[in-house]
XYZ file of N, CA and C in Angstrom:
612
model
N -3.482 104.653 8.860
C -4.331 104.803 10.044
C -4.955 103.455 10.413
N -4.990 102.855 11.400
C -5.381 101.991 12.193
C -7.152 101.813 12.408
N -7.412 100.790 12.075
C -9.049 100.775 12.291
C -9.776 101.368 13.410
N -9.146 101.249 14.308
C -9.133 101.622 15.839
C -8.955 103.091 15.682
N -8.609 103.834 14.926
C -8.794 105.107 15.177
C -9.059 105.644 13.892
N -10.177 105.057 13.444
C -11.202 105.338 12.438
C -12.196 106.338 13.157
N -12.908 105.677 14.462
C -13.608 107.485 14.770
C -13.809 107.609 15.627
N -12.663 107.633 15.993
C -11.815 108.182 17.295
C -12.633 108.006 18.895
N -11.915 108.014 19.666
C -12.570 107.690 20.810
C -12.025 107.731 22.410
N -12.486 108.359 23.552
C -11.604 108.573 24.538
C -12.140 108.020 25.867
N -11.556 106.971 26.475
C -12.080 106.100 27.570
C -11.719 106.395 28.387
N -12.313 106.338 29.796
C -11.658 106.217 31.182
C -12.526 105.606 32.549
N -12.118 104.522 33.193
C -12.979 104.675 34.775
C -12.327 104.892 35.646
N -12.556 105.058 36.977
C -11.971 105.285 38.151
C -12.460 105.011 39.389
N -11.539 104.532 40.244
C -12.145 103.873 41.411
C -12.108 105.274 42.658
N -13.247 104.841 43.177
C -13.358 105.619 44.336
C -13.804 105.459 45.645
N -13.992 105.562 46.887
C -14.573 104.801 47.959
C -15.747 104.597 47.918
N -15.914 103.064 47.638
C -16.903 102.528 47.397
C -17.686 102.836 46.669
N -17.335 103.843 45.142
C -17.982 104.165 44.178
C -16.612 104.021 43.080
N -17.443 104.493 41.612
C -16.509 104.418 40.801
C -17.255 105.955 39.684
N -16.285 106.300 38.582
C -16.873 107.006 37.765
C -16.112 106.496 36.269
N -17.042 106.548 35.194
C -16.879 106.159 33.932
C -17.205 107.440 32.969
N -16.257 107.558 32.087
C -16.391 108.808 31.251
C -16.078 108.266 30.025
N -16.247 109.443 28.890
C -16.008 109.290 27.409
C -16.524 110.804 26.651
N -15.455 110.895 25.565
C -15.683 111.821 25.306
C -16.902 111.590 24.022
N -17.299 112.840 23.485
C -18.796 112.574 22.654
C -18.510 112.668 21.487
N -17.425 112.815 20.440
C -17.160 112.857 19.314
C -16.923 111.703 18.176
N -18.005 111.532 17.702
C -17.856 110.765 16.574
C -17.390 111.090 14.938
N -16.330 110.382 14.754
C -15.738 111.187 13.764
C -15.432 109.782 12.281
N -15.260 110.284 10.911
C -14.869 109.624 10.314
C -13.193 109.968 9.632
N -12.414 109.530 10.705
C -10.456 109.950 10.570
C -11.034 111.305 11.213
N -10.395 112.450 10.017
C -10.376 113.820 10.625
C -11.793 114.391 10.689
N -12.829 113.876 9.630
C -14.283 114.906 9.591
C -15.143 114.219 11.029
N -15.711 115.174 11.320
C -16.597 114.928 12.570
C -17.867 115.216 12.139
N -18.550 114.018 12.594
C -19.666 113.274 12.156
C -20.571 113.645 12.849
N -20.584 113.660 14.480
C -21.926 113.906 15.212
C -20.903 114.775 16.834
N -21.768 115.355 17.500
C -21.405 115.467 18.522
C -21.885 115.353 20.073
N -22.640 114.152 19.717
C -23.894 113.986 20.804
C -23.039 112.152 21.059
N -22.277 111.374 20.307
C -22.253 110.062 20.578
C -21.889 109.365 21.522
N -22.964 108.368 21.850
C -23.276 107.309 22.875
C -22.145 106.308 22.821
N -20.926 106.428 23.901
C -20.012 105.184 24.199
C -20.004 104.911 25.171
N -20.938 104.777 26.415
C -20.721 104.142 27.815
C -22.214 103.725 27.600
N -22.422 102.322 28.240
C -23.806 101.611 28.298
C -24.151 101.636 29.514
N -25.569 101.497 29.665
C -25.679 100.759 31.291
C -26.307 99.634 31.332
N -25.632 98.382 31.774
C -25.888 96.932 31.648
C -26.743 96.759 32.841
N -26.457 96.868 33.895
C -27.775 97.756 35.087
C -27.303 98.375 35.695
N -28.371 98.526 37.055
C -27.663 99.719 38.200
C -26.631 99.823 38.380
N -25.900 98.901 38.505
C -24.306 99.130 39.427
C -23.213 98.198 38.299
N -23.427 98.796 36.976
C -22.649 97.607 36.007
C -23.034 98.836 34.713
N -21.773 99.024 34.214
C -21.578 100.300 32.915
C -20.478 99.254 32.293
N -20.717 99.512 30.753
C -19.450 99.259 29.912
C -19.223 100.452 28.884
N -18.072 100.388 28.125
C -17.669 101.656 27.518
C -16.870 101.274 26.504
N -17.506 101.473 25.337
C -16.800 100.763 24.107
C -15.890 101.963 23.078
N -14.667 101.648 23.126
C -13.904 102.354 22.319
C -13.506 101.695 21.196
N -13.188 102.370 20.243
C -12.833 101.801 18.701
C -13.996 101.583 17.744
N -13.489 101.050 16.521
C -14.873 101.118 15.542
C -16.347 101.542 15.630
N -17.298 102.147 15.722
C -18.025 102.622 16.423
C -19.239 101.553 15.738
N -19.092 100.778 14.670
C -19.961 100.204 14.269
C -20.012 98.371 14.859
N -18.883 98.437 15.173
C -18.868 96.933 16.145
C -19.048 97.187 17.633
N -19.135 98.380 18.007
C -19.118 98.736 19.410
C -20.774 98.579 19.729
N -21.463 99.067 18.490
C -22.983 99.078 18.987
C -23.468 97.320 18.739
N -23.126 97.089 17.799
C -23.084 95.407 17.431
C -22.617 94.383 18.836
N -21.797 94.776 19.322
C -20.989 94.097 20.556
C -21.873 94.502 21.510
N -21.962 95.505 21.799
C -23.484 96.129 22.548
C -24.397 95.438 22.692
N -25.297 95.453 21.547
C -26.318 94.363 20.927
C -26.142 93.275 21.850
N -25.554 92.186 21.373
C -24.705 90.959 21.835
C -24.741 90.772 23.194
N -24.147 91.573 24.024
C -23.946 91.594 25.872
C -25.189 91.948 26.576
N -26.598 93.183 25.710
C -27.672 92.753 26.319
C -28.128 91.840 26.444
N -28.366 90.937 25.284
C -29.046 89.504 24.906
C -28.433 88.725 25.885
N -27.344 89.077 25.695
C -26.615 87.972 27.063
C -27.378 87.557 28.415
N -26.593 89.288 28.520
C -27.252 89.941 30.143
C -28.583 89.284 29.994
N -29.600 89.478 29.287
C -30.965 89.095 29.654
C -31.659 87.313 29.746
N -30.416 87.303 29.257
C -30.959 85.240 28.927
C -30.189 85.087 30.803
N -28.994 85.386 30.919
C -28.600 85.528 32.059
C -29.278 85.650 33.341
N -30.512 86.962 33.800
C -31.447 87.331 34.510
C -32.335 86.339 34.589
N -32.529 85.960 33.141
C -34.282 85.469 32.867
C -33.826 83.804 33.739
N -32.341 83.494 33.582
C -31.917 81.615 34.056
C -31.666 82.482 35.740
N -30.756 82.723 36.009
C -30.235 83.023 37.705
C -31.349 84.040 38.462
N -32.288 84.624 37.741
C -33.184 85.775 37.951
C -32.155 86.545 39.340
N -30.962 87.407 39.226
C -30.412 88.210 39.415
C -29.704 89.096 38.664
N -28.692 89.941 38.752
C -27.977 90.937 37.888
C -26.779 89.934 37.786
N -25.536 90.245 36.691
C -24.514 89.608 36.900
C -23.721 90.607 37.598
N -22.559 89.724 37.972
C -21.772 90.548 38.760
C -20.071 91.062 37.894
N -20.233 91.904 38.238
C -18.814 92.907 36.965
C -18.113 91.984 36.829
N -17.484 91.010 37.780
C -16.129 89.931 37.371
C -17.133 89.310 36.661
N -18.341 88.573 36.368
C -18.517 87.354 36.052
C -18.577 88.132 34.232
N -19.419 89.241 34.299
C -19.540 90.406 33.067
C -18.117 90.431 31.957
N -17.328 90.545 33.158
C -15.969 90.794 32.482
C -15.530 89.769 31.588
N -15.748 88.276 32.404
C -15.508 87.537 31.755
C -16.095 86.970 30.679
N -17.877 87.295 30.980
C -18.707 86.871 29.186
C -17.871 87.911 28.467
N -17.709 89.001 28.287
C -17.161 90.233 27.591
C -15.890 89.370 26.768
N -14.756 89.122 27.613
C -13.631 88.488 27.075
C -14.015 87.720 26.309
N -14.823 85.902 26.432
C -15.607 85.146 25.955
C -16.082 85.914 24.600
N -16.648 86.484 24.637
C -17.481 86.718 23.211
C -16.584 87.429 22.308
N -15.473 88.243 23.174
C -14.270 88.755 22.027
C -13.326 87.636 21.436
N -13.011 86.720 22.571
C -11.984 85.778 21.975
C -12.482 84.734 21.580
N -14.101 84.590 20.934
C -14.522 83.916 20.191
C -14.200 84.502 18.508
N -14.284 85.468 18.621
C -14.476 85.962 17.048
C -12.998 86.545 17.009
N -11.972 85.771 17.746
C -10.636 86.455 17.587
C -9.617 86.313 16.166
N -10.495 85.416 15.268
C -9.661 85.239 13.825
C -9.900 86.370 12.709
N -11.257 87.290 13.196
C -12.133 88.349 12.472
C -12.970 88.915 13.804
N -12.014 90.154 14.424
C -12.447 90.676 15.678
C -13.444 91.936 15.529
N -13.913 91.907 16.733
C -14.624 93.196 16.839
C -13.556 94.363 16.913
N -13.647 95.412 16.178
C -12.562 96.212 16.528
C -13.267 97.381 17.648
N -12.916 96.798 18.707
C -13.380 97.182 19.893
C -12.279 97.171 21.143
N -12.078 98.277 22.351
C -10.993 97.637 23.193
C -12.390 98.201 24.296
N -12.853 97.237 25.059
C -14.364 97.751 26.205
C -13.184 98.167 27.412
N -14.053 98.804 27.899
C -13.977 99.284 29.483
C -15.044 98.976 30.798
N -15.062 98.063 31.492
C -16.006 97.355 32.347
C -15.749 98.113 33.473
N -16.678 98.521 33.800
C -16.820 99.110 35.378
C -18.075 99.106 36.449
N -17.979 98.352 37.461
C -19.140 98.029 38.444
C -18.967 97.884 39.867
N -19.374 97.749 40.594
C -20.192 97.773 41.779
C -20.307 95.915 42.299
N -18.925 95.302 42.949
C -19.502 94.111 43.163
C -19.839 93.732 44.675
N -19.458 92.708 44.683
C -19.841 92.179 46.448
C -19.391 93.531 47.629
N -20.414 93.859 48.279
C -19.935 94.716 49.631
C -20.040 96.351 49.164
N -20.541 95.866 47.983
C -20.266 97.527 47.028
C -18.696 97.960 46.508
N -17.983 96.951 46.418
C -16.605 96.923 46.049
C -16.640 97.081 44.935
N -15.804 98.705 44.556
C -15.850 98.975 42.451
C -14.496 97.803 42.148
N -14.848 97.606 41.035
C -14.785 97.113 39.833
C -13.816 97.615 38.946
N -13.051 97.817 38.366
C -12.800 97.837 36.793
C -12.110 97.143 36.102
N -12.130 97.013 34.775
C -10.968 96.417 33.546
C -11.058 97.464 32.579
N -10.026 96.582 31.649
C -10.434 96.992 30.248
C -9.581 95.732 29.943
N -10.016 95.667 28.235
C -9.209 94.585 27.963
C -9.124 95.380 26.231
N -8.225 93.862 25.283
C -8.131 93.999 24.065
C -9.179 93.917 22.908
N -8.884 93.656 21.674
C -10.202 93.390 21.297
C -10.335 92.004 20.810
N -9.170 90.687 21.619
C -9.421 89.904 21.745
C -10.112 89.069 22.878
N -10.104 89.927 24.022
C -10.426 89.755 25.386
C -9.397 89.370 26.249
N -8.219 89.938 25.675
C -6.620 89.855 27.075
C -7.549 90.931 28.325
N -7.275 90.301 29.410
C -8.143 91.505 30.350
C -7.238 92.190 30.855
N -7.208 93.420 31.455
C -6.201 94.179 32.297
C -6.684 95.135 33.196
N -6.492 93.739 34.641
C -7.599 94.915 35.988
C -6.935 95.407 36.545
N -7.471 96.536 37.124
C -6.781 97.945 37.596
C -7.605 98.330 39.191
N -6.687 98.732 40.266
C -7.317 99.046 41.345
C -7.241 100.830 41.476
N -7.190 101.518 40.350
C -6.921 102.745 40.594
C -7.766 103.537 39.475
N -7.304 103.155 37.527
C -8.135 103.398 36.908
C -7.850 102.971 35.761
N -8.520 102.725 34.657
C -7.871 102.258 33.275
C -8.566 103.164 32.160
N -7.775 103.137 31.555
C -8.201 103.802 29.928
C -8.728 102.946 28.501
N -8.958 103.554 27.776
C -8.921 102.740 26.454
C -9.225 104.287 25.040
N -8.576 103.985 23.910
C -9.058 104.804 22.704
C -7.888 105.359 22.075
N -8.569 106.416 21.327
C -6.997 107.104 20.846
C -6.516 107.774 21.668
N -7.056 108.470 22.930
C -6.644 109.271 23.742
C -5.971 108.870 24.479
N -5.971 107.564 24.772
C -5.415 106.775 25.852
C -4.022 107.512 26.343
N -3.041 107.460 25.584
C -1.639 107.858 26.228
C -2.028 109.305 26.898
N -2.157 110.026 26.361
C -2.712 111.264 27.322
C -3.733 110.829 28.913
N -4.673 110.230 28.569
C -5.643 109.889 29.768
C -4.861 109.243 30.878
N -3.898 108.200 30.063
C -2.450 107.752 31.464
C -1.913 108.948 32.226
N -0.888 109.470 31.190
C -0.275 110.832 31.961
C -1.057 111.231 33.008
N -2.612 112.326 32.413
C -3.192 112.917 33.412
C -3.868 112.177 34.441
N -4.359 111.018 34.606
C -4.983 110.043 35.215
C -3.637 109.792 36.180
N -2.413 109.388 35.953
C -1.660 109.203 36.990
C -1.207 110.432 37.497
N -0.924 111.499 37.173
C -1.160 112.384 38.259
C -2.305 113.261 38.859
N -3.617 112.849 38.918
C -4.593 113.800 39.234
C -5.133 112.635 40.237
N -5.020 110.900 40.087
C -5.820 110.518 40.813
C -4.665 109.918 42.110
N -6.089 109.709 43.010
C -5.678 109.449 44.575
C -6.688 108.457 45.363
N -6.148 107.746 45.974
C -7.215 106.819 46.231
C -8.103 107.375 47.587
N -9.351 106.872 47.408
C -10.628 106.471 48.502
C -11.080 108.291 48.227
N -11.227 108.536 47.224
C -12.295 109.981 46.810
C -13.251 109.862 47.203
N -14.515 110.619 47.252
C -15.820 110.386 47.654
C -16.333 110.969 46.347
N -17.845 110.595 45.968
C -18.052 110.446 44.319
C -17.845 111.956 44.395
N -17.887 112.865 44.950
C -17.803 114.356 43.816
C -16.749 114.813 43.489
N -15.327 114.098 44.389
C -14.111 114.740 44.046
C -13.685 113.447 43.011
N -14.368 112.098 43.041
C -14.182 111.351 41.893
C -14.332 112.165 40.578
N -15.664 112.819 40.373
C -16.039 113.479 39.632
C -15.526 114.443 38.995
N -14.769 115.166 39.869
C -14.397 116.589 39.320
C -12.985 115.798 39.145
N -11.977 114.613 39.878
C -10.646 114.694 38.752
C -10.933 113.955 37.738
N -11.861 113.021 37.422
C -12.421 112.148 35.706
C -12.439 113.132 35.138
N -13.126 114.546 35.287
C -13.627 115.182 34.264
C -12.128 115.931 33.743
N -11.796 116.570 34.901
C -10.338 117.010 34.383
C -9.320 116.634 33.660
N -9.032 115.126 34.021
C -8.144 113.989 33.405
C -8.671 114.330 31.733
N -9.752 114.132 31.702
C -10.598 113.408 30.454
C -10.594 114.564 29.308
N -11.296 115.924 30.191
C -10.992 117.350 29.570
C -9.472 117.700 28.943
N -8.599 117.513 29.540
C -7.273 117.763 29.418
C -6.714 116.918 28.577
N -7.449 115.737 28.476
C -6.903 114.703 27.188
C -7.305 114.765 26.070
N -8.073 114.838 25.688
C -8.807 115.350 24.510
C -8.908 115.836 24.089
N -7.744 117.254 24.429
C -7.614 118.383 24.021
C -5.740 117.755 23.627
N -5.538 117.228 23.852
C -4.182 116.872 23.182
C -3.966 115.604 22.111
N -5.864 115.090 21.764
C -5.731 113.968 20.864
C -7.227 114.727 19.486
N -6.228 114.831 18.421
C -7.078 115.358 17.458
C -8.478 114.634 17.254
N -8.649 113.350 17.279
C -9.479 112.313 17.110
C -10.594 112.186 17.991
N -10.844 113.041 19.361
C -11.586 112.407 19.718
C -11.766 114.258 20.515
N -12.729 114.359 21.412
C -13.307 115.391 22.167
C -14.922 115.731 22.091
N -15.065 117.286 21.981
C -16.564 117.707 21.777
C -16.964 117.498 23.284
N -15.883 117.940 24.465
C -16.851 117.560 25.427
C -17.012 116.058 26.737
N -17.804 115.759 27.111
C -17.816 114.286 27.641
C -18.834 114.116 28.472
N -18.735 112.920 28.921
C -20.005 111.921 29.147
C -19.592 111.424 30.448
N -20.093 111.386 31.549
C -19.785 111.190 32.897
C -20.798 110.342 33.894
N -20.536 109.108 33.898
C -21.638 108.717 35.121
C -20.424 108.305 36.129
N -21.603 108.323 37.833
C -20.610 108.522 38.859
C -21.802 107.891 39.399
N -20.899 106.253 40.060
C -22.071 105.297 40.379
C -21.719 105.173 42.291
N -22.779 105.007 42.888
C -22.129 104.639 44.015
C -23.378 103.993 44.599
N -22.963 103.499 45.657
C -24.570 101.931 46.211
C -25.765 102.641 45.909
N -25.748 104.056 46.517
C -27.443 104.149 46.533
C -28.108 104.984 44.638
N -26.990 105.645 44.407
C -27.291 106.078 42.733
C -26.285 106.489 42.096
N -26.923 106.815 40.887
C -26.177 106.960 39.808
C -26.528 108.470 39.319
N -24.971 109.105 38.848
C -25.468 110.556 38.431
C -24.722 110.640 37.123
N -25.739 111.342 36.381
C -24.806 111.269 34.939
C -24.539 112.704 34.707
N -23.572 113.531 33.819
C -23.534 114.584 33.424
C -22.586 115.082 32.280
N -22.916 115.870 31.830
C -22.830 116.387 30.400
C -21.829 117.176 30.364
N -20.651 116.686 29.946
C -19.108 117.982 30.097
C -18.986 118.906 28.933
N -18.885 120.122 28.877
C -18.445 121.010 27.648
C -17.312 121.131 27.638
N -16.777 121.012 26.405
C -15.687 121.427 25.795
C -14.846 122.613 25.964
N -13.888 122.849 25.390
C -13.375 123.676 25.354
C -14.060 124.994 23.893
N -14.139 124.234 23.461
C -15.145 124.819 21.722
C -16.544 124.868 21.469
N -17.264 124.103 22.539
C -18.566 124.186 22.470
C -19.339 125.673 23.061
């Protein structure tokens, strides 16, 4: 078994007109035993800027750590927010610094930039980036979240039908990857707010 799917984990964002939505499922697990079912894998770096850390769950909060401090030395010099491309790229930066002894981490960046234009990547857990104008994945679930993600999504949604195919995609994947589920985690960002919500399972 692969470090990366030590405890397990299921990523996804998606672009939508002039919004985006970021999900994850809530299961923290060690291999097969499941550990908690409440766990925190999407951040909010600010209003219009989420990241979403899949893999090791103990370098994910560590890497976490790391990109606030950033973010805030960042604010405190430009006194503005950063912007998702510039994000993306400290993100890469701080992975392909420690690329001889990595974070075992693959992030998912998703934001809100110039004009209100979404955002996304994901990259490795060296910081190879890979941007997407439709939607990207990351975790053990991933090959499933492709499948259903390429056929459920469609471009220029408005956030609630964003909403309802993330959740579906995400629901439907996680139910075909032993490693990861319990449910999911949903924010759905667009210029004027942000809505978060709480998905049940199939078992809950």
């Amino acid at each position: 078994m692969q470090i990366f799917e030590y405890n397990g984990s299921a990523l996804v964002a998606m672009v939508g007109k002039n919004c985006f939505a970021i999900a994850s499922d809530r299961r923290l697990g060690v291999q097969l035993q499941t550990i908690a079912t409440d766990f925190q894998k999407i951040y909010k770096i600010h209003e219009k800027l989420f990241i979403g850390l899949s893999g090791l769950a103990t370098d994910a909060q560590t890497l976490y750590q790391r990109l606030v401090f950033r973010h805030k030395l960042y604010q405190l010099r430009e006194e503005r927010d950063m912007k998702p491309e510039t994000f993306a790229s400290l993100v890469s930066a701080i992975l392909y610094e420690k690329r001889f002894g990595p974070y075992f981490c693959q992030p998912v960046i998703a934001g809100l930039g110039d004009e209100d234009k979404p955002f996304i990547c994901t990259m490795d857990s060296i910081g190879a980036k890979e941007l997407a104008k439709d939607f990207v994945v990351a975790g053990t679930a991933s090959e499933s979240l492709y499948g259903a993600c390429e056929s459920m999504f469609k471009p220029d949604m408005d956030a609630e039908e964003l909403f309802e195919t993330i959740s579906q995609a995400l629901l439907s994947s996680v139910d075909r990857d032993c490693l990861s589920g319990w449910g999911g985690h949903v924010y759905v960002v667009t210029p004027t707010e942000v809505t978060e919500r709480i998905l049940k399972g199939r078992m809950d």
